[in-house]
């Protein structure tokens, strides 16, 4: 016989999130769980810029549409 156990999720306050250390990670709460992801660095941004440039050059040469960055929100 198996028993399903539901975990209690912590309710994070704004003060608790603000008090988290500046440890090189982005901290956010998703569905009640604290999610930590590494911040982007120079190398990551440089690779992204080169990729967007290559895609935009191809796009312009073939008249395909629009190339947008991740900040657009899609």
Coordinates of N, CA and C in Angstrom, one line a residue:
X1 N 0.8 -1.2 0.0 CA 0.0 0.0 0.0 C 0.9 1.2 0.0
X2 N 0.6 2.2 -0.9 CA 1.4 3.4 -0.9 C 0.6 4.6 -0.4
X3 N 1.3 5.5 0.2 CA 0.6 6.7 0.8 C 1.1 7.9 0.1
X4 N 0.2 8.7 -0.4 CA 0.6 10.0 -1.1 C 0.8 11.0 0.0
X5 N 2.0 11.7 0.0 CA 2.2 12.7 1.0 C 2.4 14.0 0.3
X6 N 1.6 15.0 0.8 CA 1.7 16.3 0.2 C 2.6 17.2 1.0
X7 N 3.6 17.7 0.4 CA 4.5 18.6 1.1 C 3.9 19.9 1.4
X8 N 4.2 20.4 2.5 CA 3.7 21.8 2.9 C 4.7 22.8 2.2
X9 N 4.1 23.8 1.5 CA 5.0 24.8 0.9 C 5.1 26.0 1.8
X10 N 6.3 26.5 1.9 CA 6.5 27.7 2.7 C 6.0 28.9 2.0
X11 N 5.4 29.8 2.8 CA 5.0 31.1 2.3 C 6.1 32.1 2.5
X12 N 6.7 32.5 1.4 CA 7.8 33.5 1.5 C 7.3 34.9 1.6
X13 N 7.9 35.7 2.5 CA 7.6 37.1 2.6 C 8.6 37.9 1.8
X14 N 8.2 39.1 1.4 CA 9.1 39.9 0.7 C 10.4 40.2 1.5
X15 N 10.3 40.3 2.8 CA 11.5 40.6 3.6 C 12.4 39.4 3.6
X16 N 11.9 38.2 3.6 CA 12.7 37.0 3.6 C 13.5 36.9 2.3
X17 N 12.8 37.2 1.2 CA 13.4 37.1 -0.1 C 14.5 38.1 -0.2
X18 N 14.2 39.4 0.2 CA 15.2 40.4 0.2 C 16.4 40.1 1.1
X19 N 16.2 39.3 2.2 CA 17.3 39.0 3.1 C 18.2 37.9 2.6
X20 N 17.8 37.2 1.5 CA 18.7 36.2 1.0 C 20.0 36.7 0.6
X21 N 21.1 35.9 0.7 CA 22.4 36.5 0.4 C 22.6 36.8 -1.1
X22 N 23.5 37.7 -1.3 CA 23.9 38.0 -2.7 C 25.0 37.0 -3.1
X23 N 24.6 35.9 -3.5 CA 25.5 34.7 -3.7 C 25.7 34.4 -5.2
X24 N 25.4 35.3 -6.1 CA 25.6 35.1 -7.5 C 24.4 34.4 -8.2
X25 N 23.3 34.2 -7.4 CA 22.1 33.6 -8.0 C 20.9 34.5 -8.0
X26 N 20.0 34.3 -8.9 CA 18.7 35.0 -8.9 C 17.8 34.2 -8.1
X27 N 17.1 34.8 -7.2 CA 16.2 34.1 -6.3 C 14.7 34.5 -6.6
X28 N 13.9 33.5 -6.9 CA 12.5 33.8 -7.1 C 11.6 32.7 -6.6
X29 N 10.4 33.0 -6.3 CA 9.5 32.0 -5.7 C 8.5 31.6 -6.9
X30 N 8.5 30.3 -7.2 CA 7.6 29.8 -8.2 C 6.8 28.7 -7.6
X31 N 5.5 28.9 -7.6 CA 4.5 27.9 -7.0 C 4.9 27.6 -5.6
X32 N 5.3 28.6 -4.9 CA 5.6 28.4 -3.4 C 7.0 27.9 -3.2
X33 N 7.8 27.6 -4.2 CA 9.1 27.0 -4.0 C 10.2 28.0 -4.4
X34 N 11.2 28.1 -3.6 CA 12.3 29.0 -3.9 C 13.1 28.4 -5.0
X35 N 13.3 29.1 -6.1 CA 14.1 28.7 -7.2 C 15.3 29.6 -7.3
X36 N 16.5 29.0 -7.4 CA 17.7 29.7 -7.6 C 18.3 29.4 -8.9
X37 N 18.6 30.4 -9.7 CA 19.3 30.2 -11.0 C 20.5 31.2 -11.1
X38 N 21.6 30.7 -11.7 CA 22.7 31.6 -11.8 C 22.5 32.8 -12.6
X39 N 23.1 33.9 -12.2 CA 23.0 35.2 -13.0 C 23.8 35.0 -14.3
X40 N 23.4 35.7 -15.3 CA 24.2 35.7 -16.5 C 25.5 36.5 -16.3
X41 N 26.5 36.1 -17.0 CA 27.8 36.7 -16.9 C 28.2 37.2 -18.3
X42 N 29.4 37.8 -18.4 CA 29.9 38.4 -19.7 C 29.9 37.3 -20.8
X43 N 30.4 36.1 -20.5 CA 30.5 35.1 -21.6 C 29.1 34.8 -22.1
X44 N 28.1 34.6 -21.2 CA 26.7 34.3 -21.6 C 26.2 35.4 -22.5
X45 N 26.3 36.6 -22.1 CA 25.8 37.7 -22.9 C 26.5 37.9 -24.2
X46 N 27.8 37.6 -24.2 CA 28.6 37.7 -25.5 C 28.1 36.7 -26.5
X47 N 27.9 35.4 -26.0 CA 27.4 34.4 -26.9 C 26.0 34.7 -27.4
X48 N 25.1 35.2 -26.5 CA 23.8 35.6 -26.9 C 23.8 36.7 -28.0
X49 N 24.7 37.7 -27.8 CA 24.8 38.8 -28.8 C 25.3 38.3 -30.1
X50 N 26.2 37.4 -30.1 CA 26.7 36.8 -31.4 C 25.7 36.0 -32.1
X51 N 24.9 35.2 -31.3 CA 23.8 34.4 -31.9 C 22.7 35.3 -32.5
X52 N 22.3 36.3 -31.7 CA 21.3 37.2 -32.3 C 21.8 37.9 -33.5
X53 N 23.0 38.3 -33.6 CA 23.6 39.0 -34.7 C 23.6 38.1 -36.0
X54 N 24.0 36.8 -35.8 CA 24.0 35.9 -36.9 C 22.5 35.6 -37.4
X55 N 21.6 35.5 -36.4 CA 20.2 35.2 -36.8 C 19.6 36.4 -37.6
X56 N 19.9 37.6 -37.1 CA 19.4 38.8 -37.7 C 20.0 39.0 -39.1
X57 N 21.3 38.7 -39.3 CA 21.9 38.8 -40.6 C 21.3 37.8 -41.6
X58 N 21.0 36.6 -41.1 CA 20.3 35.6 -42.0 C 18.9 36.1 -42.3
X59 N 18.2 36.6 -41.3 CA 16.9 37.1 -41.4 C 16.8 38.2 -42.5
X60 N 17.7 39.2 -42.4 CA 17.7 40.3 -43.3 C 18.0 39.8 -44.7
X61 N 18.9 38.9 -44.9 CA 19.3 38.4 -46.2 C 18.1 37.6 -46.9
X62 N 17.3 37.0 -46.1 CA 16.2 36.2 -46.6 C 14.8 36.8 -46.4
X63 N 14.7 38.0 -45.8 CA 13.5 38.7 -45.5 C 12.4 37.8 -44.9
X64 N 12.8 37.2 -43.7 CA 12.0 36.2 -43.0 C 11.1 36.8 -41.9
X65 N 11.4 37.9 -41.3 CA 10.6 38.4 -40.2 C 11.4 39.2 -39.2
X66 N 11.2 38.8 -37.9 CA 11.8 39.6 -36.9 C 12.7 38.7 -36.0
X67 N 13.8 39.2 -35.5 CA 14.6 38.5 -34.5 C 14.6 39.3 -33.3
X68 N 14.1 38.7 -32.2 CA 14.0 39.5 -30.9 C 14.8 38.7 -29.8
X69 N 15.2 39.5 -28.8 CA 15.9 38.9 -27.7 C 15.0 38.4 -26.6
X70 N 15.5 37.7 -25.6 CA 14.7 37.1 -24.6 C 14.0 38.1 -23.7
X71 N 14.4 39.3 -23.7 CA 13.7 40.4 -22.9 C 12.3 40.7 -23.4
X72 N 12.0 40.3 -24.7 CA 10.7 40.6 -25.3 C 9.6 39.9 -24.5
X73 N 9.8 38.7 -23.9 CA 8.8 38.1 -23.1 C 8.1 37.0 -23.7
X74 N 8.5 36.5 -24.9 CA 7.8 35.4 -25.5 C 8.2 34.0 -24.9

